[in-house]
Every structure is written in C-alpha cells, then in structure tokens.
Coordinates of C-alpha atoms and ligand atoms in Angstrom, one line a residue:
X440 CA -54.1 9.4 -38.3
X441 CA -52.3 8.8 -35.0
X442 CA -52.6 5.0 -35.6
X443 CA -50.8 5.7 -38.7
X444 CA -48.6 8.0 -37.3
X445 CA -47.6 5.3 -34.5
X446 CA -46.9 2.5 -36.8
X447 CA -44.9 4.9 -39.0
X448 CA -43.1 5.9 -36.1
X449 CA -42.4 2.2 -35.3
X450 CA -41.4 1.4 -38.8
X451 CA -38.7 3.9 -38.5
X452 CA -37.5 2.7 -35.1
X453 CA -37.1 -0.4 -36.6
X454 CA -35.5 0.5 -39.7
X455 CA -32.6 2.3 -38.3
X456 CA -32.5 -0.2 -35.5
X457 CA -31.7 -2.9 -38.5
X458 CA -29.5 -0.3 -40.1
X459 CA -27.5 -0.3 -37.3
X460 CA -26.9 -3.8 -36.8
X461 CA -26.3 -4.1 -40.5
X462 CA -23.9 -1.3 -40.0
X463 CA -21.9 -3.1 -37.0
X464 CA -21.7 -6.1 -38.8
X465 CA -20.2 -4.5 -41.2
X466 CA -17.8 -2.6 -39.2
X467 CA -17.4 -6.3 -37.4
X468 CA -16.5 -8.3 -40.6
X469 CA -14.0 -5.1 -41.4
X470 CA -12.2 -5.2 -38.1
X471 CA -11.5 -8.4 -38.8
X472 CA -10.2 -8.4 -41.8
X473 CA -7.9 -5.1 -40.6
X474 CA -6.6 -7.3 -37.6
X475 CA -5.1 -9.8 -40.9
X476 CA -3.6 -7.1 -42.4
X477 CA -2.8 -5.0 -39.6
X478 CA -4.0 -2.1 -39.5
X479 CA -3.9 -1.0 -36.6
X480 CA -1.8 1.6 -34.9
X481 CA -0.4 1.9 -30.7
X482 CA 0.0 5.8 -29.8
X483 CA 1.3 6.6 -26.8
X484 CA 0.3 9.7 -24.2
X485 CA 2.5 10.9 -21.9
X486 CA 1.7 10.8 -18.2
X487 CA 3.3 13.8 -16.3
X488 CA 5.1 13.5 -12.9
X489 CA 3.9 17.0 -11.4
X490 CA 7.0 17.0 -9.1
X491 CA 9.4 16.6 -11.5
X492 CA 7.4 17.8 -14.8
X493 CA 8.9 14.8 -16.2
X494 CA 7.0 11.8 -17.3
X495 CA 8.1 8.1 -16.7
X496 CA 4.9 6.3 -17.9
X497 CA 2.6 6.6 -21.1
X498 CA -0.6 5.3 -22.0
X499 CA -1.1 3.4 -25.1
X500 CA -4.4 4.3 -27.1
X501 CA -5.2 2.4 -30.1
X502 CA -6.2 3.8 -33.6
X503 CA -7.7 1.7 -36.6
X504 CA -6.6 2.9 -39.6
X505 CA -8.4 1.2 -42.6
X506 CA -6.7 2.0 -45.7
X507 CA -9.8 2.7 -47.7
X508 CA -10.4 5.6 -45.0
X509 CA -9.6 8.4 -45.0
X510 CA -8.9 8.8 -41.5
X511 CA -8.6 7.0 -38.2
X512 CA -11.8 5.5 -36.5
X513 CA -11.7 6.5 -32.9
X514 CA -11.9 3.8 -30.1
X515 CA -15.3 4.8 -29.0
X516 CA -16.5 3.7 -32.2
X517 CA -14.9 0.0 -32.6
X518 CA -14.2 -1.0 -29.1
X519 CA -18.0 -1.1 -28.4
X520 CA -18.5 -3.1 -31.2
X521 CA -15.4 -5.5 -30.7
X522 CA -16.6 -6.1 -27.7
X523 CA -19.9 -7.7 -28.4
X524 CA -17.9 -10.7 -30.4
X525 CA -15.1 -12.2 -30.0
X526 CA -13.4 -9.9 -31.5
X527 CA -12.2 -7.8 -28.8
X528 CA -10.1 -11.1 -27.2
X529 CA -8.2 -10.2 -30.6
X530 CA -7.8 -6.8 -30.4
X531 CA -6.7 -6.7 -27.2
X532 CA -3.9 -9.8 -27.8
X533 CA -2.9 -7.5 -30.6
X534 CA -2.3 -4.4 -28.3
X535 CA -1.0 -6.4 -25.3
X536 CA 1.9 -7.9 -28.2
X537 CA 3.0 -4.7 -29.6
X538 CA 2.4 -2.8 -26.6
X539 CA 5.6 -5.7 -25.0
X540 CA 7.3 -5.5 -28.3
X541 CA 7.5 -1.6 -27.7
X542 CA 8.8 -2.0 -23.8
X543 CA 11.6 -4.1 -25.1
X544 CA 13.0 -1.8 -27.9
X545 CA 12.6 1.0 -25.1
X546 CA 14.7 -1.3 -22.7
X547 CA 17.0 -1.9 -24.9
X548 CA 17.6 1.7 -25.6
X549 CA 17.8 2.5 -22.2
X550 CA 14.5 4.0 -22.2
X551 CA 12.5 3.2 -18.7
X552 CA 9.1 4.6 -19.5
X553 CA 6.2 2.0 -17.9
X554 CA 2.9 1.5 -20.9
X555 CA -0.7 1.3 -19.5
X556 CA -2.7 -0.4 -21.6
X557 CA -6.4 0.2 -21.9
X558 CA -8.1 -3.9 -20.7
X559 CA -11.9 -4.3 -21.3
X560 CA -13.9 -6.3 -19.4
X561 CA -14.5 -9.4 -21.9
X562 CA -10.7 -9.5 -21.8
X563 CA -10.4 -10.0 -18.0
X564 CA -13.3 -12.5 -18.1
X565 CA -11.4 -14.7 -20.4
X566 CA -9.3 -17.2 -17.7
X567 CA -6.2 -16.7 -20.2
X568 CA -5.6 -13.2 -20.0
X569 CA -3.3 -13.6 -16.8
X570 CA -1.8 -16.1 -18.3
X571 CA -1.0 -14.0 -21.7
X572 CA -0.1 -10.9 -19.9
X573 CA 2.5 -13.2 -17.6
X574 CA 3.7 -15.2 -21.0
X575 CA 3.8 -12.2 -23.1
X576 CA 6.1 -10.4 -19.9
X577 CA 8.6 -13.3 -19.7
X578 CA 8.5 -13.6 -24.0
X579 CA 10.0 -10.1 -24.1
X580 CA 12.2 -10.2 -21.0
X581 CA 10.1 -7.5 -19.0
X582 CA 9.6 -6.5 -15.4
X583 CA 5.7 -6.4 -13.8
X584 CA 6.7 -2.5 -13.5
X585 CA 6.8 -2.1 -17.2
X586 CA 3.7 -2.6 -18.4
X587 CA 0.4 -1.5 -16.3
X588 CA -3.3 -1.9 -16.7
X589 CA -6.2 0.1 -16.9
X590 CA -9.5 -0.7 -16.0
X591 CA -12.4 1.3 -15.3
X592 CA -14.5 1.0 -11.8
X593 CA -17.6 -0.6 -13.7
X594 CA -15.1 -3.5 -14.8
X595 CA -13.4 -4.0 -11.5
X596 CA -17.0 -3.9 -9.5
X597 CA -18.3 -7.2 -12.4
X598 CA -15.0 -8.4 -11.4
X599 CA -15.6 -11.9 -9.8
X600 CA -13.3 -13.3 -6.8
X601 CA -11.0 -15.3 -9.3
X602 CA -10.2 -12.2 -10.9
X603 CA -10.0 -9.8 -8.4
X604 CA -7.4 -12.7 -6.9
X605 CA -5.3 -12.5 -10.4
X606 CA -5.1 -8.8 -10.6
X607 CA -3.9 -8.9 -6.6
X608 CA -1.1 -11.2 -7.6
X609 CA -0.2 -8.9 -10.4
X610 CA -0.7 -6.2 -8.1
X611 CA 2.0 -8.0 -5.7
X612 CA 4.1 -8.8 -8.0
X613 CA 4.5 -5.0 -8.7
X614 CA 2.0 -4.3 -12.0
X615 CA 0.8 -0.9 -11.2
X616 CA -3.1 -0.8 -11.9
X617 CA -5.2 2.2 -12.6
X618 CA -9.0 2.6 -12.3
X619 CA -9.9 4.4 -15.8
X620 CA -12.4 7.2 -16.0
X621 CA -13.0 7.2 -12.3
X622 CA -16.6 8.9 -11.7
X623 CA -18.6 8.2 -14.2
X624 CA -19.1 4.4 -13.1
X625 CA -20.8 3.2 -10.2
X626 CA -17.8 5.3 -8.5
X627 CA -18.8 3.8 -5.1
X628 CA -15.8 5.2 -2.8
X629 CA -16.6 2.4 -0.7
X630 CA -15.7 -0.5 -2.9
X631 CA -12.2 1.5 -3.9
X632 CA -10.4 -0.4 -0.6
X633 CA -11.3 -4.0 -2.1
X634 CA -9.6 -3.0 -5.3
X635 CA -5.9 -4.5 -6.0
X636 CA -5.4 -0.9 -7.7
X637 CA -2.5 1.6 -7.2
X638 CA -3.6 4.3 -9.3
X639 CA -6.8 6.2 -10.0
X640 CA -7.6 8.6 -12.7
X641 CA -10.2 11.2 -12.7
X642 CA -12.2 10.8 -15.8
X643 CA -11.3 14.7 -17.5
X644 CA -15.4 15.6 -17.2
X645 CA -14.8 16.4 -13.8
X646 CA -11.9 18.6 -14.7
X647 CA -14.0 20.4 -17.6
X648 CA -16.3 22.4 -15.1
X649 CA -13.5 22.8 -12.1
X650 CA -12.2 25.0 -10.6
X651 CA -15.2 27.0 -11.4
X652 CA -17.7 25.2 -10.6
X653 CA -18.6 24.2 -7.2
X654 CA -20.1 21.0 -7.6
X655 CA -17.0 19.8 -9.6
X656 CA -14.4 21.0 -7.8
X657 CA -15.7 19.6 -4.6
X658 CA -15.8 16.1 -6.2
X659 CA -12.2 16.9 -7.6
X660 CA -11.5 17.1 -4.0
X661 CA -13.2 14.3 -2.3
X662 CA -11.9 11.9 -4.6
X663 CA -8.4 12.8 -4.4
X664 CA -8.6 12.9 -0.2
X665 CA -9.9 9.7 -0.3
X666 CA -7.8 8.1 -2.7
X667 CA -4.7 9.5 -1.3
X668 CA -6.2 8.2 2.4
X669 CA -6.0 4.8 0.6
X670 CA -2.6 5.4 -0.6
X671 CA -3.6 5.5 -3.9
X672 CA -1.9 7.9 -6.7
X673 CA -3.8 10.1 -8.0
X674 CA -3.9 11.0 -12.3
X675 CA -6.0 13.5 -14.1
X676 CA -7.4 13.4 -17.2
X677 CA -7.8 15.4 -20.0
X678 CA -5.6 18.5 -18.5
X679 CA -6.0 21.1 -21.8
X680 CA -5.2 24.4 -20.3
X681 CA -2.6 25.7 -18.2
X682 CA -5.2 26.8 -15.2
X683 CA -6.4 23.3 -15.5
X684 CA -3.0 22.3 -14.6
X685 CA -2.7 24.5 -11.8
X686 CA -5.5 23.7 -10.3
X687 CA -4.5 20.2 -10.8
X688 CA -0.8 20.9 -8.8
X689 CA -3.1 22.7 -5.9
X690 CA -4.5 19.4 -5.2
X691 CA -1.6 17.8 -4.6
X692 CA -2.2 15.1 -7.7
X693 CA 0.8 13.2 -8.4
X694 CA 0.1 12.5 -12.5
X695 CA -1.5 15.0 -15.0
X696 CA -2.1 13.8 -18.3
X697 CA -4.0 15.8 -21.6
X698 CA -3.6 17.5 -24.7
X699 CA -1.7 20.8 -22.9
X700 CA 1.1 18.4 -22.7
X701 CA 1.2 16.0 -25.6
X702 CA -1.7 14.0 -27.7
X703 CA -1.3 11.1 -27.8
X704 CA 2.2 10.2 -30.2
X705 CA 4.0 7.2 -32.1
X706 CA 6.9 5.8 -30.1
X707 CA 9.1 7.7 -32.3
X708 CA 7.9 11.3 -31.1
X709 CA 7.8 10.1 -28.1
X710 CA 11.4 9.0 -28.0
X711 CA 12.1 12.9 -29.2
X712 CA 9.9 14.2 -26.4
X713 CA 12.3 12.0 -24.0
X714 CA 15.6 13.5 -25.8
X715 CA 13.8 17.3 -25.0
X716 CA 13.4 16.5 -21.2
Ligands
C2E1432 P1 -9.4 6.3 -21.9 O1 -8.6 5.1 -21.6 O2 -10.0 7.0 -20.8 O3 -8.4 7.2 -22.7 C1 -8.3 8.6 -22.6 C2 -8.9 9.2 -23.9 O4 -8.9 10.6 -23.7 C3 -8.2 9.0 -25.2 O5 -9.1 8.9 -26.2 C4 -7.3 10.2 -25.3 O6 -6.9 10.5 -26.6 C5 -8.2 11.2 -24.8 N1 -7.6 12.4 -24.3 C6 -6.3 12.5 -23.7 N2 -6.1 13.7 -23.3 C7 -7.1 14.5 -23.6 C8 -7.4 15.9 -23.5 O7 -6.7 16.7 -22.9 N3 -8.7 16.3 -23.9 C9 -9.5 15.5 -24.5 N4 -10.7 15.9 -25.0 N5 -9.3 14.1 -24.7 C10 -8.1 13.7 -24.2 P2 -9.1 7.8 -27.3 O8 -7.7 7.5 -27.7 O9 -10.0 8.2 -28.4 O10 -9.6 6.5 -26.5 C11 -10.9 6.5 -26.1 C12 -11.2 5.3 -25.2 O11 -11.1 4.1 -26.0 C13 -10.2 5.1 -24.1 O12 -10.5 5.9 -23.0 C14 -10.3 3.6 -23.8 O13 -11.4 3.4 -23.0 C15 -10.6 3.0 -25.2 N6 -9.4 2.5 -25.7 C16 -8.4 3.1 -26.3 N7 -7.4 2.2 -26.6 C17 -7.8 1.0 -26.2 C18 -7.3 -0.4 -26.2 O14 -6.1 -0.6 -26.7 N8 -8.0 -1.4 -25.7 C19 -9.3 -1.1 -25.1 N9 -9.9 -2.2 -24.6 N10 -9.8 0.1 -25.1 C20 -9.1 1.2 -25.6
MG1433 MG1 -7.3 4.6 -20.2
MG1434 MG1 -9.9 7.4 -19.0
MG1435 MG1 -12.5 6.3 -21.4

C-alpha cells in the first residue's frame, strides 16, 4: 500500500515536473515568435523626488502582450523562463532599443526624465552588453544620465571583476545604477561599498509590514543609515498608501515609487502626468 502509494506519489512528481517543462517550452517557442512580431510593450513608473514631489526619472517595466491572450503576462512569469535560453539576450536588446528610442522622442520634446531599465544577469554576462548599451547611447544621441540600470544585489555579488570594472566606467561616466529589490538577496551590507552603484531601492516587502512592525521598520532604518553613510540614494518600493509614504518622508528617503502615485503608464500618460506637475 505505501509502496504503491510512494511510487504513485513519484509518478505525479514527475508528471507535472514534465508538464512544466512542456509548458515552458511552450511559453519559450511563443516568446519568440512574439519578439518577430512584436509584441511586446515598455510602461513606464514614475519615481518621486520627495523634496520636490516631482519626478525626473521613470522606470521602464515590460509587458508581453500575445494577441491570442486575453491579457498581459506579467514579468515574473516570462523573464524566468527567458532567462534559461537565449532568449533573454533578445528581450533585453529589445527593451534597451525602445527604452533609447523613447529617451530621444522625450529629448526632443524637451522632456528630461532619466529611464531605468530592469538588466538580468545573463545580460551582464554577455561581454557585449557594454558595448550595446554605449552604441545604442551614441545611436540615439543620449547622455550616460538618461538612461540608468537596475540590477539586483544577487546579480551584482555573481558579478565577476570585468564586469564590476564595466559598470564602474559607466558609473564614471555618470550612468546612475540602482541595486533592485534590496533585501531579499544575499543583502550583505558589507559588499554594498564594492558596488559601482548610486542608488538603492528597498524591495516594497519591507515596506508592507513597516511602520508597524518592529522587525521591519528597524531594517527600513538600517538600510537607509547605511546607504546614505555610503552616499547612496535611497528609493522605496511599492509605496501604496499615504502613511506608507509618510513614513517613507520620516526617513529621510530621497525617491518613493508605487501604485499611490502612478502604476506603471505608456509614455503617453506619462507625458500628461508631466503637463499636470
Ligand atoms: P522590479 O524591477 O522590482 O519592478 C517593480 C515591480 O513592482 C513591477 O512589477 C511594478 O509594477 C511593481 N510595483 C510598482 N509599484 C508597486 C506597488 O505600489 N505595489 C505593488 N504591489 N507592486 C508595485 P512588474 O512590472 O510586474 O515587474 C516584475 C519584475 O519583472 C521586475 O521587478 C523586474 O525584476 C522584472 N522586469 C520587468 N521588466 C523587465 C525588463 O525589461 N527586463 C528584465 N530583465 N526584467 C524585467
Ligand atoms: Mg526594477
Ligand atoms: Mg524592485
Ligand atoms: Mg523585482
């Protein structure tokens, strides 16, 4: 009975295990064939100046939109899966291109609002993305300041020295660099001074149980004293409420970011959001 039960039970295992490899496949092929006929979609989000309430940067977040669904496939779903072919090198040539194309129709409108763009680590490990980013800058006729790059700590700490050297010399040239969803990584505070980074954004779980609770206010607070000891500014994520964002202005943050202010937008809306402030 229990032998039968056991082998049952490994059956199943197995069976869903296959499913879902079947199933990324499929969602593989299917990315690929969306890339051809793109369809995909940049949104933007807002990133608040608390002094000024104004916001001067955005972050772009990417949305599949296959026309025989219904609705879009969030990130979490495909980048995963991108990422464990070669597929994700595409993707993220696709966003880096429109994300340049975008800063230059904003430049020319007189519109100086920086994008951050979201770079996953099979991106960075690829020799040519320094070379894209820097070709795809100069292509478009933009500044290091216009377009940043996100990258979360567990990236940055795989980071070897050659690419810890190329994100310096972005760095130096004046590309601002955020660590992404800071704390749920390794989120050594020790390895943060070896980073070539200039911004650092609290991943929004944190901001979920402060002020309230203890334990994650008191991290709220030791990670912005220690990033602003290392100079570094400080964003948090996922503000939804208006007491998150006041707790957010008592700790002296520089950039709040969430739904309370905008979801993310099109470039359009967020060209009418720029008219309204
Ligand atoms: P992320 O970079 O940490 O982006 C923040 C995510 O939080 C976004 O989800 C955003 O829509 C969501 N968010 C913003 N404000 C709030 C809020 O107030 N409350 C809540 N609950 N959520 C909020 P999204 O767009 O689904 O993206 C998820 C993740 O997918 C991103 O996390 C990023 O890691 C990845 N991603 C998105 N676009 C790209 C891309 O172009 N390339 C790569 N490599 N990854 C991307
Ligand atoms: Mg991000
Ligand atoms: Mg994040
Ligand atoms: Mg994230």
């Amino acid at each position: 009975q229990a032998k039968a039960e056991g082998r049952n039970r490994y059956h199943f295992f197995t069976k869903t295990l296959s499913q879902r490899l079947r199933q990324q496949r499929s969602i593989a092929a299917r990315l690929r064939e969306s890339l051809k006929k793109d369809e995909f979609e940049l949104l933007f989000q807002p990133q608040i100046d608390v002094k000024t309430g104004k916001f001067t940067s955005c972050e772009a977040l990417l949305r599949w939109r296959p026309l025989d669904e219904e609705s879009a496939v969030p990130p979490n779903i495909f980048i995963p899966i991108a990422e464990r072919s070669e597929l994700i090198a595409d993707i993220g040539r696709w966003v880096l291109e429109k994300t340049c194309q975008q800063s230059k129709k904003w430049k020319q409108k007189g519109i100086g609002v920086r994008i951050d763009i979201n770079v996953s680590g099979k991106e960075l490990e690829k020799s040519s993305f320094f070379e894209r980013l820097t070709a795809c800058r100069s292509h478009y006729g933009l500044s290091p300041e216009d377009i940043g790059l996100e990258l979360t700590e567990n990236v940055l700490i795989k980071s070897d020295n050659a690419i810890l050297e190329n994100l310096r010399a972005q760095r130096d040239l004046g590309v601002e660099i955020s660590i992404d969803d800071f704390g749920t990584g390794y989120s050594s505070l020790s390895y943060l001074k070896q980073f070539p980074v200039s911004h650092l954004k609290i991943d929004r779980s944190f901001l979920k149980g402060a002020p309230e609770n203890a334990y994650d206010s008191a991290l709220m607070e030791a990670i912005v004293n220690v990033g602003h000891k290392l100079d570094l500014k400080i964003v948090v994520e996922g503000v939804e409420t208006q007491s998150q964002s006041d707790y957010c202005k008592s700790l002296n943050v520089e950039f709040v970011q969430g739904f309370l202010y905008s979801r993310p937008i099109s470039a359009e809306a967020i060209e009418a959001l720029l008219e309204k402030q």
